[in-house]
């Protein structure tokens, strides 16, 4: 369990530094993955009224037991333990 928490912490620290690598007009493009195919299943989205950030969440592919939360605001994703994510 400690190994997973350490990995999640390193990810939370590295993501803001790596997020500047996107190249699109709006600066929010997906990072290139070359020939590796990621998990393209839809995220669960919670829409909030105008003026509030929407939130999307889904289980982290390749990391059973963890869920990622992202928002439409400029903020780093958050990854938390979630036993419902079987992987």
PDB file of N, CA and C in Angstrom:
ATOM      1  N   UNK A   1       0.825  -1.192   0.000  1.00  0.00           N
ATOM      2  CA  UNK A   1       0.000   0.000   0.000  1.00  0.00           C
ATOM      3  C   UNK A   1       0.868   1.254   0.000  1.00  0.00           C
ATOM      4  N   UNK A   2       1.970   1.214   0.737  1.00  0.00           N
ATOM      5  CA  UNK A   2       2.872   2.357   0.794  1.00  0.00           C
ATOM      6  C   UNK A   2       3.441   2.667  -0.587  1.00  0.00           C
ATOM      7  N   UNK A   3       3.712   1.610  -1.362  1.00  0.00           N
ATOM      8  CA  UNK A   3       4.245   1.800  -2.708  1.00  0.00           C
ATOM      9  C   UNK A   3       3.248   2.559  -3.586  1.00  0.00           C
ATOM     10  N   UNK A   4       1.962   2.216  -3.477  1.00  0.00           N
ATOM     11  CA  UNK A   4       0.939   2.900  -4.265  1.00  0.00           C
ATOM     12  C   UNK A   4       0.783   4.359  -3.830  1.00  0.00           C
ATOM     13  N   UNK A   5       0.819   4.602  -2.532  1.00  0.00           N
ATOM     14  CA  UNK A   5       0.708   5.970  -2.044  1.00  0.00           C
ATOM     15  C   UNK A   5       1.904   6.815  -2.473  1.00  0.00           C
ATOM     16  N   UNK A   6       3.091   6.212  -2.452  1.00  0.00           N
ATOM     17  CA  UNK A   6       4.281   6.918  -2.910  1.00  0.00           C
ATOM     18  C   UNK A   6       4.162   7.247  -4.392  1.00  0.00           C
ATOM     19  N   UNK A   7       3.679   6.281  -5.177  1.00  0.00           N
ATOM     20  CA  UNK A   7       3.482   6.516  -6.606  1.00  0.00           C
ATOM     21  C   UNK A   7       2.468   7.614  -6.864  1.00  0.00           C
ATOM     22  N   UNK A   8       1.397   7.625  -6.092  1.00  0.00           N
ATOM     23  CA  UNK A   8       0.371   8.662  -6.249  1.00  0.00           C
ATOM     24  C   UNK A   8       0.941  10.031  -5.890  1.00  0.00           C
ATOM     25  N   UNK A   9       1.737  10.094  -4.844  1.00  0.00           N
ATOM     26  CA  UNK A   9       2.343  11.361  -4.431  1.00  0.00           C
ATOM     27  C   UNK A   9       3.301  11.876  -5.495  1.00  0.00           C
ATOM     28  N   UNK A  10       4.132  10.986  -6.037  1.00  0.00           N
ATOM     29  CA  UNK A  10       5.065  11.386  -7.096  1.00  0.00           C
ATOM     30  C   UNK A  10       4.289  11.891  -8.308  1.00  0.00           C
ATOM     31  N   UNK A  11       3.186  11.223  -8.639  1.00  0.00           N
ATOM     32  CA  UNK A  11       2.358  11.647  -9.770  1.00  0.00           C
ATOM     33  C   UNK A  11       1.783  13.029  -9.524  1.00  0.00           C
ATOM     34  N   UNK A  12       1.282  13.272  -8.322  1.00  0.00           N
ATOM     35  CA  UNK A  12       0.712  14.577  -8.013  1.00  0.00           C
ATOM     36  C   UNK A  12       1.745  15.690  -8.094  1.00  0.00           C
ATOM     37  N   UNK A  13       2.986  15.372  -7.775  1.00  0.00           N
ATOM     38  CA  UNK A  13       4.050  16.366  -7.846  1.00  0.00           C
ATOM     39  C   UNK A  13       4.495  16.577  -9.294  1.00  0.00           C
ATOM     40  N   UNK A  14       4.570  15.490 -10.074  1.00  0.00           N
ATOM     41  CA  UNK A  14       5.078  15.571 -11.443  1.00  0.00           C
ATOM     42  C   UNK A  14       4.072  16.152 -12.425  1.00  0.00           C
ATOM     43  N   UNK A  15       2.781  15.940 -12.212  1.00  0.00           N
ATOM     44  CA  UNK A  15       1.780  16.381 -13.182  1.00  0.00           C
ATOM     45  C   UNK A  15       1.792  17.881 -13.447  1.00  0.00           C
ATOM     46  N   UNK A  16       1.876  18.732 -12.439  1.00  0.00           N
ATOM     47  CA  UNK A  16       1.923  20.169 -12.757  1.00  0.00           C
ATOM     48  C   UNK A  16       3.144  20.544 -13.596  1.00  0.00           C
ATOM     49  N   UNK A  17       4.269  19.902 -13.347  1.00  0.00           N
ATOM     50  CA  UNK A  17       5.475  20.205 -14.112  1.00  0.00           C
ATOM     51  C   UNK A  17       5.343  19.743 -15.552  1.00  0.00           C
ATOM     52  N   UNK A  18       4.695  18.609 -15.756  1.00  0.00           N
ATOM     53  CA  UNK A  18       4.555  18.058 -17.101  1.00  0.00           C
ATOM     54  C   UNK A  18       3.381  18.645 -17.867  1.00  0.00           C
ATOM     55  N   UNK A  19       2.466  19.296 -17.193  1.00  0.00           N
ATOM     56  CA  UNK A  19       1.264  19.797 -17.867  1.00  0.00           C
ATOM     57  C   UNK A  19       1.576  20.900 -18.865  1.00  0.00           C
ATOM     58  N   UNK A  20       2.711  21.520 -18.777  1.00  0.00           N
ATOM     59  CA  UNK A  20       3.096  22.545 -19.739  1.00  0.00           C
ATOM     60  C   UNK A  20       3.522  21.981 -21.072  1.00  0.00           C
ATOM     61  N   UNK A  21       3.550  20.659 -21.228  1.00  0.00           N
ATOM     62  CA  UNK A  21       3.997  20.025 -22.457  1.00  0.00           C
ATOM     63  C   UNK A  21       2.902  19.952 -23.519  1.00  0.00           C
ATOM     64  N   UNK A  22       1.679  20.265 -23.190  1.00  0.00           N
ATOM     65  CA  UNK A  22       0.588  20.188 -24.150  1.00  0.00           C
ATOM     66  C   UNK A  22       0.756  21.282 -25.199  1.00  0.00           C
ATOM     67  N   UNK A  23       0.428  20.941 -26.443  1.00  0.00           N
ATOM     68  CA  UNK A  23       0.547  21.954 -27.492  1.00  0.00           C
ATOM     69  C   UNK A  23      -0.747  21.989 -28.304  1.00  0.00           C
ATOM     70  N   UNK A  24      -1.586  22.879 -27.970  1.00  0.00           N
ATOM     71  CA  UNK A  24      -2.834  23.144 -28.667  1.00  0.00           C
ATOM     72  C   UNK A  24      -3.138  24.611 -28.444  1.00  0.00           C
ATOM     73  N   UNK A  25      -4.002  25.178 -29.275  1.00  0.00           N
ATOM     74  CA  UNK A  25      -4.320  26.600 -29.121  1.00  0.00           C
ATOM     75  C   UNK A  25      -4.682  26.942 -27.690  1.00  0.00           C
ATOM     76  N   UNK A  26      -5.491  26.090 -27.064  1.00  0.00           N
ATOM     77  CA  UNK A  26      -5.923  26.361 -25.692  1.00  0.00           C
ATOM     78  C   UNK A  26      -4.937  25.846 -24.661  1.00  0.00           C
ATOM     79  N   UNK A  27      -3.933  25.054 -25.087  1.00  0.00           N
ATOM     80  CA  UNK A  27      -2.947  24.533 -24.158  1.00  0.00           C
ATOM     81  C   UNK A  27      -3.434  23.380 -23.313  1.00  0.00           C
ATOM     82  N   UNK A  28      -4.509  22.692 -23.748  1.00  0.00           N
ATOM     83  CA  UNK A  28      -5.052  21.610 -22.932  1.00  0.00           C
ATOM     84  C   UNK A  28      -5.138  20.295 -23.702  1.00  0.00           C
ATOM     85  N   UNK A  29      -4.297  20.103 -24.689  1.00  0.00           N
ATOM     86  CA  UNK A  29      -4.341  18.872 -25.487  1.00  0.00           C
ATOM     87  C   UNK A  29      -3.825  17.691 -24.681  1.00  0.00           C
ATOM     88  N   UNK A  30      -4.237  16.497 -25.093  1.00  0.00           N
ATOM     89  CA  UNK A  30      -3.713  15.288 -24.474  1.00  0.00           C
ATOM     90  C   UNK A  30      -2.229  15.162 -24.803  1.00  0.00           C
ATOM     91  N   UNK A  31      -1.481  14.593 -23.892  1.00  0.00           N
ATOM     92  CA  UNK A  31      -0.072  14.340 -24.147  1.00  0.00           C
ATOM     93  C   UNK A  31       0.049  13.215 -25.177  1.00  0.00           C
ATOM     94  N   UNK A  32       1.038  13.272 -26.075  1.00  0.00           N
ATOM     95  CA  UNK A  32       1.201  12.201 -27.061  1.00  0.00           C
ATOM     96  C   UNK A  32       1.601  10.898 -26.378  1.00  0.00           C
ATOM     97  N   UNK A  33       1.086   9.799 -26.905  1.00  0.00           N
ATOM     98  CA  UNK A  33       1.403   8.497 -26.329  1.00  0.00           C
ATOM     99  C   UNK A  33       2.044   7.569 -27.353  1.00  0.00           C
ATOM    100  N   UNK A  34       2.513   8.122 -28.488  1.00  0.00           N
ATOM    101  CA  UNK A  34       3.165   7.357 -29.558  1.00  0.00           C
ATOM    102  C   UNK A  34       2.259   6.203 -29.980  1.00  0.00           C
ATOM    103  N   UNK A  35       2.762   4.999 -29.932  1.00  0.00           N
ATOM    104  CA  UNK A  35       1.979   3.833 -30.371  1.00  0.00           C
ATOM    105  C   UNK A  35       1.249   3.147 -29.229  1.00  0.00           C
ATOM    106  N   UNK A  36       1.275   3.743 -28.061  1.00  0.00           N
ATOM    107  CA  UNK A  36       0.604   3.155 -26.909  1.00  0.00           C
ATOM    108  C   UNK A  36      -0.812   3.704 -26.826  1.00  0.00           C
ATOM    109  N   UNK A  37      -1.763   2.824 -26.706  1.00  0.00           N
ATOM    110  CA  UNK A  37      -3.168   3.228 -26.652  1.00  0.00           C
ATOM    111  C   UNK A  37      -3.584   3.321 -25.197  1.00  0.00           C
ATOM    112  N   UNK A  38      -4.138   4.426 -24.802  1.00  0.00           N
ATOM    113  CA  UNK A  38      -4.597   4.614 -23.428  1.00  0.00           C
ATOM    114  C   UNK A  38      -6.031   4.148 -23.247  1.00  0.00           C
ATOM    115  N   UNK A  39      -6.579   4.412 -22.104  1.00  0.00           N
ATOM    116  CA  UNK A  39      -7.960   4.070 -21.778  1.00  0.00           C
ATOM    117  C   UNK A  39      -8.865   5.183 -22.286  1.00  0.00           C
ATOM    118  N   UNK A  40      -9.594   4.910 -23.371  1.00  0.00           N
ATOM    119  CA  UNK A  40     -10.454   5.929 -23.975  1.00  0.00           C
ATOM    120  C   UNK A  40     -11.905   5.839 -23.521  1.00  0.00           C
ATOM    121  N   UNK A  41     -12.174   5.082 -22.469  1.00  0.00           N
ATOM    122  CA  UNK A  41     -13.550   5.006 -21.994  1.00  0.00           C
ATOM    123  C   UNK A  41     -13.960   6.361 -21.428  1.00  0.00           C
ATOM    124  N   UNK A  42     -15.245   6.694 -21.509  1.00  0.00           N
ATOM    125  CA  UNK A  42     -15.686   8.001 -21.013  1.00  0.00           C
ATOM    126  C   UNK A  42     -15.488   8.147 -19.506  1.00  0.00           C
ATOM    127  N   UNK A  43     -15.266   9.362 -19.086  1.00  0.00           N
ATOM    128  CA  UNK A  43     -15.193   9.688 -17.654  1.00  0.00           C
ATOM    129  C   UNK A  43     -16.596  10.011 -17.162  1.00  0.00           C
ATOM    130  N   UNK A  44     -16.785   9.919 -15.866  1.00  0.00           N
ATOM    131  CA  UNK A  44     -18.038  10.367 -15.259  1.00  0.00           C
ATOM    132  C   UNK A  44     -17.919  11.859 -15.014  1.00  0.00           C
ATOM    133  N   UNK A  45     -18.825  12.633 -15.600  1.00  0.00           N
ATOM    134  CA  UNK A  45     -18.741  14.095 -15.525  1.00  0.00           C
ATOM    135  C   UNK A  45     -19.886  14.633 -14.677  1.00  0.00           C
ATOM    136  N   UNK A  46     -19.547  15.538 -13.767  1.00  0.00           N
ATOM    137  CA  UNK A  46     -20.551  16.252 -12.987  1.00  0.00           C
ATOM    138  C   UNK A  46     -20.539  17.691 -13.468  1.00  0.00           C
ATOM    139  N   UNK A  47     -21.635  18.119 -14.080  1.00  0.00           N
ATOM    140  CA  UNK A  47     -21.760  19.490 -14.570  1.00  0.00           C
ATOM    141  C   UNK A  47     -22.324  20.376 -13.473  1.00  0.00           C
ATOM    142  N   UNK A  48     -21.639  21.476 -13.215  1.00  0.00           N
ATOM    143  CA  UNK A  48     -22.108  22.451 -12.244  1.00  0.00           C
ATOM    144  C   UNK A  48     -22.651  23.674 -12.986  1.00  0.00           C
ATOM    145  N   UNK A  49     -23.429  24.506 -12.321  1.00  0.00           N
ATOM    146  CA  UNK A  49     -23.942  25.723 -12.966  1.00  0.00           C
ATOM    147  C   UNK A  49     -22.795  26.615 -13.440  1.00  0.00           C
ATOM    148  N   UNK A  50     -23.115  27.503 -14.380  1.00  0.00           N
ATOM    149  CA  UNK A  50     -22.099  28.437 -14.867  1.00  0.00           C
ATOM    150  C   UNK A  50     -21.442  29.164 -13.706  1.00  0.00           C
ATOM    151  N   UNK A  51     -20.147  29.347 -13.832  1.00  0.00           N
ATOM    152  CA  UNK A  51     -19.397  30.019 -12.777  1.00  0.00           C
ATOM    153  C   UNK A  51     -18.717  29.050 -11.828  1.00  0.00           C
ATOM    154  N   UNK A  52     -19.092  27.784 -11.888  1.00  0.00           N
ATOM    155  CA  UNK A  52     -18.472  26.757 -11.045  1.00  0.00           C
ATOM    156  C   UNK A  52     -17.791  25.745 -11.945  1.00  0.00           C
ATOM    157  N   UNK A  53     -16.692  25.177 -11.483  1.00  0.00           N
ATOM    158  CA  UNK A  53     -15.941  24.210 -12.280  1.00  0.00           C
ATOM    159  C   UNK A  53     -16.684  22.877 -12.376  1.00  0.00           C
ATOM    160  N   UNK A  54     -16.721  22.306 -13.580  1.00  0.00           N
ATOM    161  CA  UNK A  54     -17.222  20.947 -13.749  1.00  0.00           C
ATOM    162  C   UNK A  54     -16.136  19.984 -13.284  1.00  0.00           C
ATOM    163  N   UNK A  55     -16.529  18.754 -12.937  1.00  0.00           N
ATOM    164  CA  UNK A  55     -15.591  17.755 -12.442  1.00  0.00           C
ATOM    165  C   UNK A  55     -15.768  16.474 -13.238  1.00  0.00           C
ATOM    166  N   UNK A  56     -14.644  15.886 -13.659  1.00  0.00           N
ATOM    167  CA  UNK A  56     -14.669  14.586 -14.327  1.00  0.00           C
ATOM    168  C   UNK A  56     -13.842  13.618 -13.494  1.00  0.00           C
ATOM    169  N   UNK A  57     -14.267  12.356 -13.458  1.00  0.00           N
ATOM    170  CA  UNK A  57     -13.568  11.354 -12.668  1.00  0.00           C
ATOM    171  C   UNK A  57     -13.617  10.012 -13.378  1.00  0.00           C
ATOM    172  N   UNK A  58     -12.562   9.237 -13.201  1.00  0.00           N
ATOM    173  CA  UNK A  58     -12.549   7.855 -13.679  1.00  0.00           C
ATOM    174  C   UNK A  58     -11.410   7.109 -13.010  1.00  0.00           C
ATOM    175  N   UNK A  59     -11.495   5.792 -13.033  1.00  0.00           N
ATOM    176  CA  UNK A  59     -10.440   4.964 -12.451  1.00  0.00           C
ATOM    177  C   UNK A  59      -9.170   5.134 -13.274  1.00  0.00           C
ATOM    178  N   UNK A  60      -8.035   5.083 -12.614  1.00  0.00           N
ATOM    179  CA  UNK A  60      -6.747   5.252 -13.278  1.00  0.00           C
ATOM    180  C   UNK A  60      -6.347   3.930 -13.913  1.00  0.00           C
ATOM    181  N   UNK A  61      -6.180   3.938 -15.236  1.00  0.00           N
ATOM    182  CA  UNK A  61      -5.771   2.725 -15.958  1.00  0.00           C
ATOM    183  C   UNK A  61      -4.380   2.307 -15.511  1.00  0.00           C
ATOM    184  N   UNK A  62      -4.210   1.044 -15.214  1.00  0.00           N
ATOM    185  CA  UNK A  62      -2.909   0.537 -14.808  1.00  0.00           C
ATOM    186  C   UNK A  62      -2.589   0.743 -13.338  1.00  0.00           C
ATOM    187  N   UNK A  63      -3.503   1.327 -12.588  1.00  0.00           N
ATOM    188  CA  UNK A  63      -3.286   1.552 -11.154  1.00  0.00           C
ATOM    189  C   UNK A  63      -4.553   1.164 -10.401  1.00  0.00           C
ATOM    190  N   UNK A  64      -4.792  -0.138 -10.236  1.00  0.00           N
ATOM    191  CA  UNK A  64      -6.006  -0.570  -9.542  1.00  0.00           C
ATOM    192  C   UNK A  64      -6.120   0.051  -8.158  1.00  0.00           C
ATOM    193  N   UNK A  65      -7.332   0.475  -7.822  1.00  0.00           N
ATOM    194  CA  UNK A  65      -7.572   1.053  -6.504  1.00  0.00           C
ATOM    195  C   UNK A  65      -7.407   2.556  -6.439  1.00  0.00           C
ATOM    196  N   UNK A  66      -7.215   3.225  -7.594  1.00  0.00           N
ATOM    197  CA  UNK A  66      -7.042   4.667  -7.600  1.00  0.00           C
ATOM    198  C   UNK A  66      -7.975   5.330  -8.602  1.00  0.00           C
ATOM    199  N   UNK A  67      -8.463   6.500  -8.260  1.00  0.00           N
ATOM    200  CA  UNK A  67      -9.377   7.281  -9.102  1.00  0.00           C
ATOM    201  C   UNK A  67      -8.794   8.677  -9.290  1.00  0.00           C
ATOM    202  N   UNK A  68      -8.893   9.188 -10.528  1.00  0.00           N
ATOM    203  CA  UNK A  68      -8.420  10.535 -10.851  1.00  0.00           C
ATOM    204  C   UNK A  68      -9.606  11.484 -10.919  1.00  0.00           C
ATOM    205  N   UNK A  69      -9.424  12.685 -10.409  1.00  0.00           N
ATOM    206  CA  UNK A  69     -10.417  13.746 -10.463  1.00  0.00           C
ATOM    207  C   UNK A  69      -9.786  14.938 -11.172  1.00  0.00           C
ATOM    208  N   UNK A  70     -10.468  15.461 -12.190  1.00  0.00           N
ATOM    209  CA  UNK A  70      -9.989  16.653 -12.885  1.00  0.00           C
ATOM    210  C   UNK A  70     -11.121  17.656 -12.970  1.00  0.00           C
ATOM    211  N   UNK A  71     -10.760  18.897 -13.181  1.00  0.00           N
ATOM    212  CA  UNK A  71     -11.750  19.963 -13.234  1.00  0.00           C
ATOM    213  C   UNK A  71     -11.518  20.822 -14.463  1.00  0.00           C
ATOM    214  N   UNK A  72     -12.499  21.618 -14.820  1.00  0.00           N
ATOM    215  CA  UNK A  72     -12.363  22.511 -15.961  1.00  0.00           C
ATOM    216  C   UNK A  72     -11.558  23.756 -15.608  1.00  0.00           C
ATOM    217  N   UNK A  73     -11.202  23.926 -14.373  1.00  0.00           N
ATOM    218  CA  UNK A  73     -10.345  25.036 -13.968  1.00  0.00           C
ATOM    219  C   UNK A  73      -8.888  24.632 -14.144  1.00  0.00           C
ATOM    220  N   UNK A  74      -8.006  25.619 -14.125  1.00  0.00           N
ATOM    221  CA  UNK A  74      -6.580  25.320 -14.239  1.00  0.00           C
ATOM    222  C   UNK A  74      -6.074  24.805 -12.902  1.00  0.00           C
ATOM    223  N   UNK A  75      -6.152  23.514 -12.736  1.00  0.00           N
ATOM    224  CA  UNK A  75      -5.705  22.867 -11.505  1.00  0.00           C
ATOM    225  C   UNK A  75      -5.176  21.490 -11.857  1.00  0.00           C
ATOM    226  N   UNK A  76      -4.214  21.038 -11.098  1.00  0.00           N
ATOM    227  CA  UNK A  76      -3.652  19.710 -11.326  1.00  0.00           C
ATOM    228  C   UNK A  76      -4.691  18.641 -10.990  1.00  0.00           C
ATOM    229  N   UNK A  77      -4.672  17.521 -11.709  1.00  0.00           N
ATOM    230  CA  UNK A  77      -5.556  16.417 -11.351  1.00  0.00           C
ATOM    231  C   UNK A  77      -5.225  15.908  -9.952  1.00  0.00           C
ATOM    232  N   UNK A  78      -6.207  15.329  -9.304  1.00  0.00           N
ATOM    233  CA  UNK A  78      -6.018  14.745  -7.976  1.00  0.00           C
ATOM    234  C   UNK A  78      -6.279  13.251  -8.104  1.00  0.00           C
ATOM    235  N   UNK A  79      -5.406  12.443  -7.527  1.00  0.00           N
ATOM    236  CA  UNK A  79      -5.560  10.987  -7.562  1.00  0.00           C
ATOM    237  C   UNK A  79      -5.718  10.503  -6.123  1.00  0.00           C
ATOM    238  N   UNK A  80      -6.819   9.797  -5.878  1.00  0.00           N
ATOM    239  CA  UNK A  80      -7.119   9.304  -4.534  1.00  0.00           C
ATOM    240  C   UNK A  80      -7.394   7.806  -4.574  1.00  0.00           C
ATOM    241  N   UNK A  81      -7.162   7.154  -3.460  1.00  0.00           N
ATOM    242  CA  UNK A  81      -7.481   5.726  -3.354  1.00  0.00           C
ATOM    243  C   UNK A  81      -8.986   5.534  -3.440  1.00  0.00           C
ATOM    244  N   UNK A  82      -9.406   4.519  -4.213  1.00  0.00           N
ATOM    245  CA  UNK A  82     -10.817   4.192  -4.366  1.00  0.00           C
ATOM    246  C   UNK A  82     -10.942   2.684  -4.549  1.00  0.00           C
ATOM    247  N   UNK A  83     -11.391   1.966  -3.523  1.00  0.00           N
ATOM    248  CA  UNK A  83     -11.483   0.511  -3.620  1.00  0.00           C
ATOM    249  C   UNK A  83     -12.452   0.049  -4.705  1.00  0.00           C
ATOM    250  N   UNK A  84     -13.333   0.920  -5.177  1.00  0.00           N
ATOM    251  CA  UNK A  84     -14.272   0.538  -6.248  1.00  0.00           C
ATOM    252  C   UNK A  84     -13.572   0.416  -7.594  1.00  0.00           C
ATOM    253  N   UNK A  85     -12.372   0.960  -7.725  1.00  0.00           N
ATOM    254  CA  UNK A  85     -11.604   0.863  -8.975  1.00  0.00           C
ATOM    255  C   UNK A  85     -10.811  -0.441  -8.956  1.00  0.00           C
ATOM    256  N   UNK A  86     -11.369  -1.443  -9.557  1.00  0.00           N
ATOM    257  CA  UNK A  86     -10.751  -2.777  -9.525  1.00  0.00           C
ATOM    258  C   UNK A  86      -9.585  -2.913 -10.501  1.00  0.00           C
ATOM    259  N   UNK A  87      -9.581  -2.117 -11.565  1.00  0.00           N
ATOM    260  CA  UNK A  87      -8.491  -2.135 -12.532  1.00  0.00           C
ATOM    261  C   UNK A  87      -8.601  -3.254 -13.474  1.00  0.00           C
TER     262      UNK A  87
END
